[in-house]
PDB file of C-alpha atoms in Angstrom:
ATOM      1  CA  UNK A   1     -15.533 -28.456 -70.076  1.00 49.00           C
ATOM      2  CA  UNK A   2     -13.032 -31.321 -70.027  1.00 58.00           C
ATOM      3  CA  UNK A   3      -9.475 -30.330 -70.901  1.00 85.00           C
ATOM      4  CA  UNK A   4      -8.142 -33.899 -70.890  1.00 93.00           C
ATOM      5  CA  UNK A   5      -9.301 -37.244 -72.218  1.00 94.00           C
ATOM      6  CA  UNK A   6      -8.228 -40.508 -70.628  1.00 96.00           C
ATOM      7  CA  UNK A   7      -9.332 -44.116 -71.137  1.00 97.00           C
ATOM      8  CA  UNK A   8     -11.677 -45.135 -68.314  1.00 96.00           C
ATOM      9  CA  UNK A   9      -9.757 -48.280 -67.424  1.00 97.00           C
ATOM     10  CA  UNK A  10      -6.607 -50.259 -68.143  1.00 98.00           C
ATOM     11  CA  UNK A  11      -4.981 -53.468 -66.968  1.00 97.00           C
ATOM     12  CA  UNK A  12      -1.266 -54.159 -66.671  1.00 97.00           C
ATOM     13  CA  UNK A  13       0.644 -57.249 -65.584  1.00 97.00           C
ATOM     14  CA  UNK A  14       2.685 -56.968 -62.426  1.00 97.00           C
ATOM     15  CA  UNK A  15       6.334 -56.198 -63.178  1.00 97.00           C
ATOM     16  CA  UNK A  16       5.602 -54.759 -66.600  1.00 97.00           C
ATOM     17  CA  UNK A  17       5.610 -51.092 -67.560  1.00 97.00           C
ATOM     18  CA  UNK A  18       2.237 -49.387 -67.298  1.00 98.00           C
ATOM     19  CA  UNK A  19       1.702 -46.712 -69.957  1.00 98.00           C
ATOM     20  CA  UNK A  20      -1.213 -44.391 -69.272  1.00 98.00           C
ATOM     21  CA  UNK A  21      -2.194 -42.061 -72.131  1.00 97.00           C
ATOM     22  CA  UNK A  22      -3.780 -38.635 -71.911  1.00 97.00           C
ATOM     23  CA  UNK A  23      -5.015 -36.364 -74.665  1.00 96.00           C
ATOM     24  CA  UNK A  24      -5.006 -32.603 -74.081  1.00 94.00           C
ATOM     25  CA  UNK A  25      -5.352 -31.211 -77.587  1.00 93.00           C
ATOM     26  CA  UNK A  26      -6.458 -27.742 -76.433  1.00 90.00           C
ATOM     27  CA  UNK A  27      -3.547 -27.174 -74.065  1.00 90.00           C
ATOM     28  CA  UNK A  28      -2.177 -23.646 -74.154  1.00 86.00           C
ATOM     29  CA  UNK A  29       1.434 -22.596 -74.052  1.00 85.00           C
ATOM     30  CA  UNK A  30       1.566 -21.765 -70.353  1.00 82.00           C
ATOM     31  CA  UNK A  31      -0.284 -24.828 -69.125  1.00 86.00           C
ATOM     32  CA  UNK A  32       1.435 -27.698 -67.380  1.00 88.00           C
ATOM     33  CA  UNK A  33       0.478 -31.360 -67.399  1.00 91.00           C
ATOM     34  CA  UNK A  34       0.067 -32.868 -63.929  1.00 91.00           C
ATOM     35  CA  UNK A  35      -0.514 -36.453 -62.916  1.00 95.00           C
ATOM     36  CA  UNK A  36      -2.052 -37.570 -59.639  1.00 95.00           C
ATOM     37  CA  UNK A  37      -3.300 -40.935 -58.498  1.00 96.00           C
ATOM     38  CA  UNK A  38      -5.910 -41.968 -55.957  1.00 95.00           C
ATOM     39  CA  UNK A  39      -5.853 -45.299 -54.240  1.00 94.00           C
ATOM     40  CA  UNK A  40      -9.298 -46.434 -53.142  1.00 88.00           C
ATOM     41  CA  UNK A  41     -10.836 -44.269 -50.388  1.00 85.00           C
ATOM     42  CA  UNK A  42      -7.662 -42.224 -49.898  1.00 91.00           C
ATOM     43  CA  UNK A  43      -6.683 -38.701 -50.867  1.00 92.00           C
ATOM     44  CA  UNK A  44      -4.984 -38.220 -54.246  1.00 93.00           C
ATOM     45  CA  UNK A  45      -1.214 -38.345 -54.417  1.00 94.00           C
ATOM     46  CA  UNK A  46       0.907 -36.128 -56.640  1.00 92.00           C
ATOM     47  CA  UNK A  47       3.060 -38.100 -59.101  1.00 95.00           C
ATOM     48  CA  UNK A  48       4.755 -35.787 -61.569  1.00 93.00           C
ATOM     49  CA  UNK A  49       4.286 -32.714 -63.735  1.00 90.00           C
ATOM     50  CA  UNK A  50       5.860 -31.222 -66.856  1.00 91.00           C
ATOM     51  CA  UNK A  51       5.628 -28.421 -69.366  1.00 90.00           C
ATOM     52  CA  UNK A  52       7.227 -29.649 -72.579  1.00 90.00           C
ATOM     53  CA  UNK A  53      10.263 -31.698 -71.704  1.00 87.00           C
ATOM     54  CA  UNK A  54      10.085 -35.297 -70.599  1.00 94.00           C
ATOM     55  CA  UNK A  55      10.328 -35.678 -66.849  1.00 95.00           C
ATOM     56  CA  UNK A  56      11.349 -38.521 -64.571  1.00 96.00           C
ATOM     57  CA  UNK A  57      11.261 -38.949 -60.825  1.00 95.00           C
ATOM     58  CA  UNK A  58      11.353 -41.840 -58.397  1.00 95.00           C
ATOM     59  CA  UNK A  59       7.737 -42.719 -59.089  1.00 94.00           C
ATOM     60  CA  UNK A  60       7.266 -42.374 -62.827  1.00 97.00           C
ATOM     61  CA  UNK A  61       8.232 -40.862 -66.159  1.00 98.00           C
ATOM     62  CA  UNK A  62       6.203 -38.350 -68.115  1.00 97.00           C
ATOM     63  CA  UNK A  63       6.509 -38.238 -71.877  1.00 97.00           C
ATOM     64  CA  UNK A  64       4.965 -35.193 -73.563  1.00 96.00           C
ATOM     65  CA  UNK A  65       4.647 -35.115 -77.343  1.00 96.00           C
ATOM     66  CA  UNK A  66       6.398 -32.360 -79.235  1.00 95.00           C
ATOM     67  CA  UNK A  67       3.109 -30.632 -80.096  1.00 94.00           C
ATOM     68  CA  UNK A  68       2.079 -31.038 -76.415  1.00 94.00           C
ATOM     69  CA  UNK A  69      -1.332 -32.364 -77.401  1.00 95.00           C
ATOM     70  CA  UNK A  70      -0.864 -35.634 -75.577  1.00 96.00           C
ATOM     71  CA  UNK A  71       1.243 -37.246 -72.908  1.00 97.00           C
ATOM     72  CA  UNK A  72       1.964 -40.642 -71.418  1.00 98.00           C
ATOM     73  CA  UNK A  73       2.637 -41.500 -67.807  1.00 98.00           C
ATOM     74  CA  UNK A  74       4.932 -44.496 -67.455  1.00 98.00           C
ATOM     75  CA  UNK A  75       5.213 -46.609 -64.332  1.00 98.00           C
ATOM     76  CA  UNK A  76       8.317 -48.639 -65.231  1.00 96.00           C
ATOM     77  CA  UNK A  77       7.771 -51.740 -63.092  1.00 95.00           C
ATOM     78  CA  UNK A  78       4.174 -51.857 -61.940  1.00 96.00           C
ATOM     79  CA  UNK A  79       3.367 -53.444 -58.601  1.00 97.00           C
ATOM     80  CA  UNK A  80       0.040 -54.368 -57.063  1.00 97.00           C
ATOM     81  CA  UNK A  81       0.227 -51.203 -54.974  1.00 96.00           C
ATOM     82  CA  UNK A  82       0.049 -49.149 -58.165  1.00 97.00           C
ATOM     83  CA  UNK A  83      -3.600 -50.158 -58.605  1.00 98.00           C
ATOM     84  CA  UNK A  84      -5.405 -46.810 -58.451  1.00 97.00           C
ATOM     85  CA  UNK A  85      -7.248 -44.165 -60.427  1.00 96.00           C
ATOM     86  CA  UNK A  86      -4.803 -41.962 -62.324  1.00 97.00           C
ATOM     87  CA  UNK A  87      -5.745 -38.375 -63.119  1.00 96.00           C
ATOM     88  CA  UNK A  88      -4.183 -36.304 -65.897  1.00 95.00           C
ATOM     89  CA  UNK A  89      -4.709 -32.577 -65.301  1.00 91.00           C
ATOM     90  CA  UNK A  90      -3.834 -29.526 -67.336  1.00 88.00           C
ATOM     91  CA  UNK A  91      -3.469 -26.227 -65.507  1.00 82.00           C
ATOM     92  CA  UNK A  92      -1.633 -22.967 -65.505  1.00 74.00           C
ATOM     93  CA  UNK A  93       1.307 -22.874 -63.182  1.00 64.00           C
ATOM     94  CA  UNK A  94       0.075 -21.354 -59.954  1.00 59.00           C
ATOM     95  CA  UNK A  95      -3.570 -21.785 -60.929  1.00 59.00           C
ATOM     96  CA  UNK A  96      -5.315 -23.021 -57.861  1.00 61.00           C
ATOM     97  CA  UNK A  97      -8.163 -24.626 -59.719  1.00 70.00           C
ATOM     98  CA  UNK A  98      -7.022 -28.102 -60.639  1.00 78.00           C
ATOM     99  CA  UNK A  99      -9.835 -29.903 -62.425  1.00 81.00           C
ATOM    100  CA  UNK A 100      -9.929 -33.622 -61.700  1.00 85.00           C
ATOM    101  CA  UNK A 101     -11.849 -35.594 -64.306  1.00 86.00           C
ATOM    102  CA  UNK A 102     -12.800 -39.230 -63.878  1.00 88.00           C
ATOM    103  CA  UNK A 103      -9.287 -40.484 -64.666  1.00 94.00           C
ATOM    104  CA  UNK A 104      -8.094 -43.960 -65.680  1.00 97.00           C
ATOM    105  CA  UNK A 105      -8.663 -46.876 -63.345  1.00 97.00           C
ATOM    106  CA  UNK A 106      -5.447 -48.886 -63.569  1.00 98.00           C
ATOM    107  CA  UNK A 107      -5.555 -52.468 -62.328  1.00 98.00           C
ATOM    108  CA  UNK A 108      -2.311 -54.359 -61.870  1.00 98.00           C
ATOM    109  CA  UNK A 109      -2.800 -58.057 -62.491  1.00 97.00           C
ATOM    110  CA  UNK A 110      -0.669 -60.538 -60.477  1.00 95.00           C
TER     111      UNK A 110
ATOM    112  CA  UNK B   1       6.135 -35.902 -39.284  1.00 58.00           C
ATOM    113  CA  UNK B   2       4.484 -33.350 -41.550  1.00 67.00           C
ATOM    114  CA  UNK B   3       1.190 -33.766 -43.268  1.00 92.00           C
ATOM    115  CA  UNK B   4      -2.482 -32.981 -43.460  1.00 95.00           C
ATOM    116  CA  UNK B   5      -4.976 -34.347 -41.021  1.00 95.00           C
ATOM    117  CA  UNK B   6      -8.717 -34.516 -41.424  1.00 96.00           C
ATOM    118  CA  UNK B   7     -11.094 -35.560 -38.738  1.00 89.00           C
ATOM    119  CA  UNK B   8     -13.173 -37.498 -38.300  1.00 91.00           C
ATOM    120  CA  UNK B   9     -12.745 -40.168 -40.973  1.00 92.00           C
ATOM    121  CA  UNK B  10     -16.473 -40.977 -40.922  1.00 94.00           C
ATOM    122  CA  UNK B  11     -19.231 -38.558 -39.938  1.00 94.00           C
ATOM    123  CA  UNK B  12     -22.965 -39.096 -39.714  1.00 94.00           C
ATOM    124  CA  UNK B  13     -25.525 -36.318 -39.412  1.00 91.00           C
ATOM    125  CA  UNK B  14     -29.236 -35.819 -39.614  1.00 91.00           C
ATOM    126  CA  UNK B  15     -30.670 -33.758 -42.412  1.00 91.00           C
ATOM    127  CA  UNK B  16     -31.066 -30.094 -41.489  1.00 90.00           C
ATOM    128  CA  UNK B  17     -27.995 -29.953 -39.253  1.00 91.00           C
ATOM    129  CA  UNK B  18     -24.875 -27.982 -40.018  1.00 94.00           C
ATOM    130  CA  UNK B  19     -21.630 -29.925 -39.709  1.00 94.00           C
ATOM    131  CA  UNK B  20     -18.014 -28.751 -39.652  1.00 95.00           C
ATOM    132  CA  UNK B  21     -15.183 -30.799 -41.083  1.00 96.00           C
ATOM    133  CA  UNK B  22     -11.711 -30.256 -39.726  1.00 96.00           C
ATOM    134  CA  UNK B  23      -8.528 -29.831 -41.774  1.00 97.00           C
ATOM    135  CA  UNK B  24      -5.120 -29.097 -40.266  1.00 97.00           C
ATOM    136  CA  UNK B  25      -1.699 -28.982 -41.908  1.00 97.00           C
ATOM    137  CA  UNK B  26       1.792 -28.602 -40.456  1.00 95.00           C
ATOM    138  CA  UNK B  27       3.561 -28.256 -43.801  1.00 92.00           C
ATOM    139  CA  UNK B  28       3.716 -24.453 -43.559  1.00 92.00           C
ATOM    140  CA  UNK B  29       1.777 -24.248 -46.801  1.00 91.00           C
ATOM    141  CA  UNK B  30       0.077 -21.002 -47.706  1.00 89.00           C
ATOM    142  CA  UNK B  31      -2.692 -22.421 -49.882  1.00 89.00           C
ATOM    143  CA  UNK B  32      -5.429 -24.799 -48.769  1.00 92.00           C
ATOM    144  CA  UNK B  33      -8.352 -26.369 -50.616  1.00 93.00           C
ATOM    145  CA  UNK B  34     -11.556 -28.299 -50.113  1.00 96.00           C
ATOM    146  CA  UNK B  35     -12.828 -30.812 -52.655  1.00 95.00           C
ATOM    147  CA  UNK B  36     -15.869 -32.991 -52.818  1.00 96.00           C
ATOM    148  CA  UNK B  37     -15.911 -36.438 -54.450  1.00 94.00           C
ATOM    149  CA  UNK B  38     -19.018 -38.440 -55.284  1.00 93.00           C
ATOM    150  CA  UNK B  39     -18.901 -42.183 -56.075  1.00 88.00           C
ATOM    151  CA  UNK B  40     -17.198 -42.902 -59.392  1.00 84.00           C
ATOM    152  CA  UNK B  41     -16.545 -39.230 -60.011  1.00 87.00           C
ATOM    153  CA  UNK B  42     -13.550 -36.944 -59.994  1.00 88.00           C
ATOM    154  CA  UNK B  43     -12.909 -34.224 -57.438  1.00 91.00           C
ATOM    155  CA  UNK B  44     -14.751 -30.923 -57.527  1.00 92.00           C
ATOM    156  CA  UNK B  45     -13.363 -27.796 -55.912  1.00 92.00           C
ATOM    157  CA  UNK B  46     -15.530 -26.245 -53.191  1.00 95.00           C
ATOM    158  CA  UNK B  47     -13.381 -23.450 -51.748  1.00 95.00           C
ATOM    159  CA  UNK B  48      -9.730 -22.504 -51.660  1.00 91.00           C
ATOM    160  CA  UNK B  49      -7.596 -20.107 -49.693  1.00 92.00           C
ATOM    161  CA  UNK B  50      -4.259 -18.668 -50.721  1.00 87.00           C
ATOM    162  CA  UNK B  51      -3.572 -16.788 -47.514  1.00 89.00           C
ATOM    163  CA  UNK B  52      -4.892 -16.336 -44.001  1.00 94.00           C
ATOM    164  CA  UNK B  53      -8.177 -14.431 -43.766  1.00 95.00           C
ATOM    165  CA  UNK B  54      -8.849 -14.786 -47.472  1.00 93.00           C
ATOM    166  CA  UNK B  55     -10.645 -17.458 -49.499  1.00 94.00           C
ATOM    167  CA  UNK B  56     -12.377 -17.871 -52.843  1.00 92.00           C
ATOM    168  CA  UNK B  57     -15.281 -19.932 -54.082  1.00 93.00           C
ATOM    169  CA  UNK B  58     -14.577 -22.931 -56.213  1.00 91.00           C
ATOM    170  CA  UNK B  59     -16.923 -24.588 -58.670  1.00 89.00           C
ATOM    171  CA  UNK B  60     -19.530 -25.838 -56.170  1.00 94.00           C
ATOM    172  CA  UNK B  61     -19.469 -23.445 -53.197  1.00 96.00           C
ATOM    173  CA  UNK B  62     -23.235 -23.210 -52.688  1.00 96.00           C
ATOM    174  CA  UNK B  63     -24.290 -24.658 -49.343  1.00 96.00           C
ATOM    175  CA  UNK B  64     -20.766 -24.565 -47.910  1.00 97.00           C
ATOM    176  CA  UNK B  65     -18.783 -22.067 -45.875  1.00 97.00           C
ATOM    177  CA  UNK B  66     -15.151 -21.847 -44.774  1.00 98.00           C
ATOM    178  CA  UNK B  67     -12.849 -19.808 -42.608  1.00 97.00           C
ATOM    179  CA  UNK B  68      -9.082 -19.302 -42.603  1.00 97.00           C
ATOM    180  CA  UNK B  69      -8.171 -17.679 -39.306  1.00 97.00           C
ATOM    181  CA  UNK B  70      -4.905 -19.571 -38.994  1.00 96.00           C
ATOM    182  CA  UNK B  71      -2.411 -20.714 -41.602  1.00 96.00           C
ATOM    183  CA  UNK B  72      -2.619 -24.283 -40.344  1.00 97.00           C
ATOM    184  CA  UNK B  73      -6.381 -24.654 -40.325  1.00 97.00           C
ATOM    185  CA  UNK B  74      -9.128 -24.488 -42.957  1.00 98.00           C
ATOM    186  CA  UNK B  75     -12.409 -25.866 -41.587  1.00 97.00           C
ATOM    187  CA  UNK B  76     -15.350 -26.522 -43.900  1.00 97.00           C
ATOM    188  CA  UNK B  77     -18.956 -26.168 -42.752  1.00 97.00           C
ATOM    189  CA  UNK B  78     -21.581 -28.091 -44.658  1.00 96.00           C
ATOM    190  CA  UNK B  79     -24.783 -26.156 -44.081  1.00 94.00           C
ATOM    191  CA  UNK B  80     -28.376 -27.331 -44.225  1.00 89.00           C
ATOM    192  CA  UNK B  81     -28.661 -25.437 -47.513  1.00 88.00           C
ATOM    193  CA  UNK B  82     -26.469 -28.016 -49.261  1.00 90.00           C
ATOM    194  CA  UNK B  83     -28.951 -30.215 -51.140  1.00 89.00           C
ATOM    195  CA  UNK B  84     -26.868 -33.381 -51.403  1.00 92.00           C
ATOM    196  CA  UNK B  85     -24.233 -33.279 -48.666  1.00 94.00           C
ATOM    197  CA  UNK B  86     -23.438 -36.990 -48.546  1.00 96.00           C
ATOM    198  CA  UNK B  87     -19.994 -37.335 -50.136  1.00 96.00           C
ATOM    199  CA  UNK B  88     -16.281 -37.877 -49.573  1.00 96.00           C
ATOM    200  CA  UNK B  89     -14.600 -34.592 -48.609  1.00 97.00           C
ATOM    201  CA  UNK B  90     -10.922 -34.015 -49.257  1.00 96.00           C
ATOM    202  CA  UNK B  91      -8.713 -31.231 -47.962  1.00 96.00           C
ATOM    203  CA  UNK B  92      -5.423 -30.319 -49.623  1.00 94.00           C
ATOM    204  CA  UNK B  93      -2.635 -27.797 -49.287  1.00 92.00           C
ATOM    205  CA  UNK B  94       0.176 -26.521 -51.482  1.00 88.00           C
ATOM    206  CA  UNK B  95       3.223 -24.350 -51.176  1.00 82.00           C
ATOM    207  CA  UNK B  96       2.153 -22.451 -54.270  1.00 65.00           C
ATOM    208  CA  UNK B  97       5.545 -20.896 -54.696  1.00 54.00           C
ATOM    209  CA  UNK B  98       7.466 -21.176 -58.011  1.00 49.00           C
ATOM    210  CA  UNK B  99       9.553 -22.905 -59.144  1.00 44.00           C
ATOM    211  CA  UNK B 100       8.790 -25.855 -56.918  1.00 47.00           C
ATOM    212  CA  UNK B 101       5.749 -26.701 -58.925  1.00 52.00           C
ATOM    213  CA  UNK B 102       2.176 -27.042 -58.045  1.00 66.00           C
ATOM    214  CA  UNK B 103       1.910 -30.121 -55.921  1.00 82.00           C
ATOM    215  CA  UNK B 104      -1.182 -30.415 -53.827  1.00 88.00           C
ATOM    216  CA  UNK B 105      -0.872 -32.609 -50.760  1.00 91.00           C
ATOM    217  CA  UNK B 106      -4.106 -34.287 -49.742  1.00 94.00           C
ATOM    218  CA  UNK B 107      -5.453 -35.415 -46.419  1.00 95.00           C
ATOM    219  CA  UNK B 108      -7.067 -38.839 -45.892  1.00 95.00           C
ATOM    220  CA  UNK B 109     -10.581 -37.471 -46.362  1.00 96.00           C
ATOM    221  CA  UNK B 110     -13.823 -37.411 -44.368  1.00 96.00           C
ATOM    222  CA  UNK B 111     -16.762 -39.493 -45.520  1.00 96.00           C
ATOM    223  CA  UNK B 112     -19.937 -37.604 -44.588  1.00 96.00           C
ATOM    224  CA  UNK B 113     -23.300 -39.335 -44.568  1.00 95.00           C
ATOM    225  CA  UNK B 114     -26.454 -37.293 -44.044  1.00 93.00           C
ATOM    226  CA  UNK B 115     -29.754 -39.076 -43.514  1.00 91.00           C
TER     227      UNK B 115
END
């Protein structure tokens, strides 16, 4: 019962902005969008989350469409260390059950 | 230096043996979680605990058991009843208190191989 749809893989040139899309057309009003990433053989790392407004932190920006049915994670200046699997997750705030799909494998090309 | 530790990083066991994976956190987080990850797959929730002495089953709890006797510790036992125990096991914790958000902090994982 997948709540999000992400492309399986993407490439991005080093130094360019990486834009990772996520579709969540069945999102409900009290559900947040979370992004995590997992570098090979490590535990996932939290990146950012948002409800309906665009969000920015030191790692990335999150752009959520007005109808909230899709979002884009932006890594503004991708480096080789950003090569990882990126997971888009939709969940109620305070809901312990985060469902990690298969994510997008982002490869940064030198 | 706060964080989550899991030990060991690699673990090998014979089929039919129970094995316990360690997870410790010094972040003062109330909630802790265990996930399983198979090659090329996402994470699946095994068990989670919101408070000491209480825990709930996740999506794939069969063949696993947990305990939460201390806030800092949430060990996972993989029993002989688990049909396919070989996997990468990840422990996580979260503060679970609004409005800080719902960030789960993950440990480095334990790769269990059962032969």
